[in-house]
XYZ file of C-alpha atoms in Angstrom:
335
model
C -20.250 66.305 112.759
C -22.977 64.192 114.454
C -22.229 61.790 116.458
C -23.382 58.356 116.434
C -24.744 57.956 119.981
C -26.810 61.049 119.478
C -28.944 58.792 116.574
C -29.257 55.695 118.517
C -32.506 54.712 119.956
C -30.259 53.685 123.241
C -32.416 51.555 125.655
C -31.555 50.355 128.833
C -33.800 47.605 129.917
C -33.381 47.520 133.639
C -33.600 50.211 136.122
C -34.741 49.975 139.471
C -36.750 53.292 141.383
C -35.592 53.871 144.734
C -38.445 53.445 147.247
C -40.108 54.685 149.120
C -41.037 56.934 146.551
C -39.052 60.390 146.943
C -40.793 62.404 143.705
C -37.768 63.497 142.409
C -37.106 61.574 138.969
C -37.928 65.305 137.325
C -35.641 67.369 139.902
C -32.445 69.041 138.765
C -30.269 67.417 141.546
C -31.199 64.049 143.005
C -29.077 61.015 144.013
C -30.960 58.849 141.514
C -28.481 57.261 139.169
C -31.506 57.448 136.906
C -33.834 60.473 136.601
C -35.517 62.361 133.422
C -33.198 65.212 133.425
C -29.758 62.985 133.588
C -31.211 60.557 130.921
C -31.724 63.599 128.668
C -27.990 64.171 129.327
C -26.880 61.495 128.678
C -29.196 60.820 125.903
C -30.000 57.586 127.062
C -33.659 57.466 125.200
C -35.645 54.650 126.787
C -36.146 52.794 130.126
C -37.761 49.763 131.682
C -38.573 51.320 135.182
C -38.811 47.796 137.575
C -40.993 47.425 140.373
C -38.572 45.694 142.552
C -40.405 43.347 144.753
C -38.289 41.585 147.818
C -38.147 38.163 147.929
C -40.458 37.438 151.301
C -42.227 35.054 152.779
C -43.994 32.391 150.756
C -47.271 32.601 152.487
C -51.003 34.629 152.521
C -49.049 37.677 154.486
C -45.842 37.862 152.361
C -47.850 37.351 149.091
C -50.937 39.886 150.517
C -47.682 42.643 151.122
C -46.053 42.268 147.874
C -49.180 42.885 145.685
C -49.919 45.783 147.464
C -46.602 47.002 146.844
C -46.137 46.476 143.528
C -49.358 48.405 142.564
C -48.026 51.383 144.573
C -44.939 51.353 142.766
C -46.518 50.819 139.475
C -48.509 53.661 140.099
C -45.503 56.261 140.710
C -44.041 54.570 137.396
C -47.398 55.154 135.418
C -47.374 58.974 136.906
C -44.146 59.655 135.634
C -44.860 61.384 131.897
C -45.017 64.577 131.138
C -42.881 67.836 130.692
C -40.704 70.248 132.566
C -38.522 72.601 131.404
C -38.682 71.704 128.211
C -37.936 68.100 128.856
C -40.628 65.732 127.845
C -40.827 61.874 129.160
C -43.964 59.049 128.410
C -44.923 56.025 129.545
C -45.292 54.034 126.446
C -47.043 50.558 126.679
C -46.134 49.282 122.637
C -42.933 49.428 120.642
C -44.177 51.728 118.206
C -44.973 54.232 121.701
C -41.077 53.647 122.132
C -39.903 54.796 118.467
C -42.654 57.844 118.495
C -41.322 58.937 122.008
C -37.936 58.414 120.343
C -38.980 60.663 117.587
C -40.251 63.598 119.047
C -37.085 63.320 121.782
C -38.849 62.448 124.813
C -37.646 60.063 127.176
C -39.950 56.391 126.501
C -40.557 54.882 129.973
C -41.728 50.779 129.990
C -43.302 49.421 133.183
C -41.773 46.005 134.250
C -41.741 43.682 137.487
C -38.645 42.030 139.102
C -39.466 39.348 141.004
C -43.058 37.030 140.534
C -43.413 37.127 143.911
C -45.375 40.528 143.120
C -48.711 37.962 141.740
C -48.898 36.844 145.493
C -49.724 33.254 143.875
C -52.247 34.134 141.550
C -51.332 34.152 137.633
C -54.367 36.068 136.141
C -53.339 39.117 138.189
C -50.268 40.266 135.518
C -53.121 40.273 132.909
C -54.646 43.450 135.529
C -51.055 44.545 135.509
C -50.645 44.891 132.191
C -54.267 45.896 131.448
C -53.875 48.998 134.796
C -50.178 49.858 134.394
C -48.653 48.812 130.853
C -46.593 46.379 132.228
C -44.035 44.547 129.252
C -42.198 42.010 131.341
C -41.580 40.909 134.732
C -38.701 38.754 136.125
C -40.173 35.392 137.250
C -37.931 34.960 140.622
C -35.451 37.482 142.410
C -32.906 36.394 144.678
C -34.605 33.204 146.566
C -37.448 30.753 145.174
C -41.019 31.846 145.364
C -44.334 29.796 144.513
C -43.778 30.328 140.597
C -39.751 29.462 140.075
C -36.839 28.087 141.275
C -34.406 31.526 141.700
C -30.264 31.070 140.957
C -29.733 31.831 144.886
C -31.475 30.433 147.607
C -31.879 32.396 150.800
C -31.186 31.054 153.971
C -33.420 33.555 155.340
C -36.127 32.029 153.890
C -35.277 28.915 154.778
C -34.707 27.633 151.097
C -33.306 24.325 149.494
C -31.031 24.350 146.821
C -34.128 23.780 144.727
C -38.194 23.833 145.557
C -39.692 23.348 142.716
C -36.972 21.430 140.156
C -37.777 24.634 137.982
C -41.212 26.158 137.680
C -44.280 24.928 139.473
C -47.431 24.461 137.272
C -48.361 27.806 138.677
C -45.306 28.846 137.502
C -46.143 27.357 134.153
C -49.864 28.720 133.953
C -48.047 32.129 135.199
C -46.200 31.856 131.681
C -49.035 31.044 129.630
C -50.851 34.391 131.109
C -47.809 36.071 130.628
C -48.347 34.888 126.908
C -51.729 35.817 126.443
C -51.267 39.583 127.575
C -47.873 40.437 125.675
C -45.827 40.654 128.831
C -42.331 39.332 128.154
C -40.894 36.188 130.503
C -37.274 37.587 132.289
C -35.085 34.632 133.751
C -33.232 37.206 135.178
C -32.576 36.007 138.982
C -33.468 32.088 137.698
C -32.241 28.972 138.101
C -30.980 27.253 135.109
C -33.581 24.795 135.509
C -36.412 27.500 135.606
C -34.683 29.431 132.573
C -34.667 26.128 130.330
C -38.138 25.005 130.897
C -39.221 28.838 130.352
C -37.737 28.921 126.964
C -39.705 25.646 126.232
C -42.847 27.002 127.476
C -43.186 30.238 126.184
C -44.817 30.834 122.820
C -43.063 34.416 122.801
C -39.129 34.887 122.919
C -37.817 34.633 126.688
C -35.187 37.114 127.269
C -33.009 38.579 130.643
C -32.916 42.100 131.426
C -29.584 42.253 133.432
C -27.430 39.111 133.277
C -23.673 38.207 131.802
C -21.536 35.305 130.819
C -20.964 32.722 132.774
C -18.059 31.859 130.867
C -16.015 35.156 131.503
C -17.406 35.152 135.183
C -18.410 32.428 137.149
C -21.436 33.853 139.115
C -24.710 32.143 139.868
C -26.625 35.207 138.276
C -25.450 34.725 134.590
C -26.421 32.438 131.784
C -23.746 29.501 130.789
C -23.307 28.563 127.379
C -25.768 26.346 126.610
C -27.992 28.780 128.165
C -26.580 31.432 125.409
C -27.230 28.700 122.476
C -30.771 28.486 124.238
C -31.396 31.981 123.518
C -29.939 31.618 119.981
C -32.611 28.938 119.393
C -35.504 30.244 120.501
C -34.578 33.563 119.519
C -34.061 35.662 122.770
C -31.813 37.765 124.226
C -29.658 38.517 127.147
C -28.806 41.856 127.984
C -25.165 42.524 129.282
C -25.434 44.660 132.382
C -23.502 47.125 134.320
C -22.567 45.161 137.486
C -19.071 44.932 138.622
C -19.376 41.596 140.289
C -21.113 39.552 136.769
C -18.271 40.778 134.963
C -15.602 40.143 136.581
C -14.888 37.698 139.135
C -14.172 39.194 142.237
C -16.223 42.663 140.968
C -14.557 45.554 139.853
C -15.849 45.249 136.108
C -15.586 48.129 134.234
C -17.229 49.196 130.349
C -14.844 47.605 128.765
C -15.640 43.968 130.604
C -19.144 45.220 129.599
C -18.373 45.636 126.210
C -16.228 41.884 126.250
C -19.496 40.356 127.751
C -21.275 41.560 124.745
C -18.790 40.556 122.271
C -18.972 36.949 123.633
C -22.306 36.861 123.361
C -21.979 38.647 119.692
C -19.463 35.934 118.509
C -21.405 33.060 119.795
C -25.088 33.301 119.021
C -24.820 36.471 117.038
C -25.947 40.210 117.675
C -29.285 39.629 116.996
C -29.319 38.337 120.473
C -27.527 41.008 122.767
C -28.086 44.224 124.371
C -27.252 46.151 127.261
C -28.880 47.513 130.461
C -27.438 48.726 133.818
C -29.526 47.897 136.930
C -29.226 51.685 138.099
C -30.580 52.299 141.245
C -30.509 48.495 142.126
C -26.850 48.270 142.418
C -25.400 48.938 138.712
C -22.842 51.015 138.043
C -19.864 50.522 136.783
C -16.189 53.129 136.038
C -17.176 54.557 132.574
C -20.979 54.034 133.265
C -21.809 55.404 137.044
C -24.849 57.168 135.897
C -27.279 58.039 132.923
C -24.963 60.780 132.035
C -22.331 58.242 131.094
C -24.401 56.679 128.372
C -22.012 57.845 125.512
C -19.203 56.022 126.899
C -20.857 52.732 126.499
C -21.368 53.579 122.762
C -18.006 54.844 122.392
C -16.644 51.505 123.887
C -18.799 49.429 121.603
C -17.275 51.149 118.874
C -13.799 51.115 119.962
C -14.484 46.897 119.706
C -15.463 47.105 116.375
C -19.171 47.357 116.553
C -20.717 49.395 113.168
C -23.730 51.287 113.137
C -26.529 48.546 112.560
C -24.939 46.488 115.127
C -25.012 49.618 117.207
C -28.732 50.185 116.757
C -29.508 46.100 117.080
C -28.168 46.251 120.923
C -29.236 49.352 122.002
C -32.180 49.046 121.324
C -33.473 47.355 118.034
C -33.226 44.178 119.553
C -35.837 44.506 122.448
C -38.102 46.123 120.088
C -38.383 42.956 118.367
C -39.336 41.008 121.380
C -41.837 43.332 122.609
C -43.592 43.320 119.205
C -43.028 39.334 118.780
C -44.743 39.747 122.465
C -47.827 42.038 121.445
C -48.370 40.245 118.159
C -48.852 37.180 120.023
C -51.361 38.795 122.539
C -53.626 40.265 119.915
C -53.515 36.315 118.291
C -54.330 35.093 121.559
């Protein structure tokens, strides 16, 4: 008997790669949470790789290092197709690349961006992102404000007030509008509520998170409240439920079954058209029932245990981030 999980397009929209660069995401034994061979065993389909770019300084130097940085790590990302062993992985840049890699069971790999910072101040540089590297979202703050956004924690390291900006800047705002124009999908991931509300307004496309929870069922500065939810609902996004301990549960120590309650919030309230699932590996996710890759089944399993049927199986694993990337690319080629 076959079962479900094995037939699921499962897609797990945030992953971080560990850098420096170790060129190991095809080796047999690696520490990577995340790597071809454990996604094949776990059968964990697709993945948004993120070029993780720190939070630093505000200024010609700190924006001058993070573009550098996040072309070198887009690079590595764009490098990683191919086959070994008779595992096969692509980079895919559309949808449709998704559901053909699906097809012919190799692993679909989607560029994205945490953290704006990355632009170093200058908007029309994510249309060369997407153009060089196939790049399908990027985060518009990470932890602490930059020059685009207002982030949901300030850092005292940088010297930050509760709020710069009162949301997004007007580069900020022209940021969105390029975003637009080159099918690259707005994350308020890491945002202020402020930021995330004048996003939705903004953007022509669907704005969506990548790795946030309810704000309801855990009071944390990182996840969306409710009117933040009924946002989504309105404009048609989507928040994807992710697999770390301290957004789940106050206090941390959430496991897949405060995963899967997350998710059934979310479900209840604005409808399963609007969640999905993703695990920050290798940027801190992990979670008892989902540590690794090679855990993906269990997160199925508990999404059936709560009552979840097929087609709402396939909607947040994966069928519902389709949608926004094509909303996103059918709006670029209109553009």
């Amino acid at each position: 008997m076959t079962d479900l999980h094995d037939t699921l397009l499962t897609f797990d929209t945030h992953i971080d790669i560990p850098w420096p660069d170790m060129a190991d995401a095809w080796s047999s034994d690696t520490p990577r949470k995340v790597d071809v061979r454990k996604c094949h065993q776990g059968k964990l389909r697709s993945v948004c790789l993120a070029a993780y770019i720190p939070q630093g300084s505000r200024d010609e130097a700190g924006h001058e290092e993070a573009w550098e940085r996040v072309q070198a790590m887009l690079k590595v990302i764009a490098s990683l197709g191919g086959k070994q062993d008779g595992l096969a992985a692509r980079v895919c840049r559309t949808a449709q690349d998704v559901r053909s890699a699906f097809e012919n069971n190799a692993l679909a790999i989607v560029p994205a961006i945490e953290n704006g910072h990355a632009l170093g101040g200058i908007p029309a540089r994510i249309g060369q992102l997407a153009r060089d590297f196939g790049v399908r979202y990027m985060t518009l703050t990470h932890n602490g404000h930059n020059v685009l956004a207002d982030a949901a924690i300030p850092l005292k390291s940088l010297n930050d007030v509760p709020a710069l900006h009162g949301g997004l800047s007007e580069l900020g705002r022209e940021t969105i509008r390029e975003m637009n124009r080159h099918g690259v999908l707005v994350d308020v991931s890491h945002t202020a509520k402020s930021t995330m509300m004048q996003a939705s307004e903004l953007s022509t496309t669907p704005i969506f998170a990548s790795h946030s929870c309810v704000r309801s069922l855990c009071d944390h500065p990182r996840n969306l409240d409710d009117e933040q939810l009924d946002r989504l609902k309105e404009t048609d996004g989507l928040i994807q439920i992710t697999a770390m301990g301290s957004f789940l549960r106050k206090g941390g120590g959430g496991t897949v079954e405060d995963l899967v309650r997350h998710v059934a919030y979310v479900a209840e309230r604005i409808g399963v058209r609007h969640v999905g699932v993703s695990s920050d590996f290798d940027g801190g996710g992990g979670i008892p029932g989902w540590e690794d890759a090679t855990e993906t089944r269990n997160v199925t399993r508990a999404l059936e245990a709560a009552g979840f049927g097929p087609e709402d199986l396939s909607a947040i694993w994966g069928g519902n981030m389709l949608r926004l990337m094509e909303k996103a690319e059918q709006a670029s080629i209109s553009a």
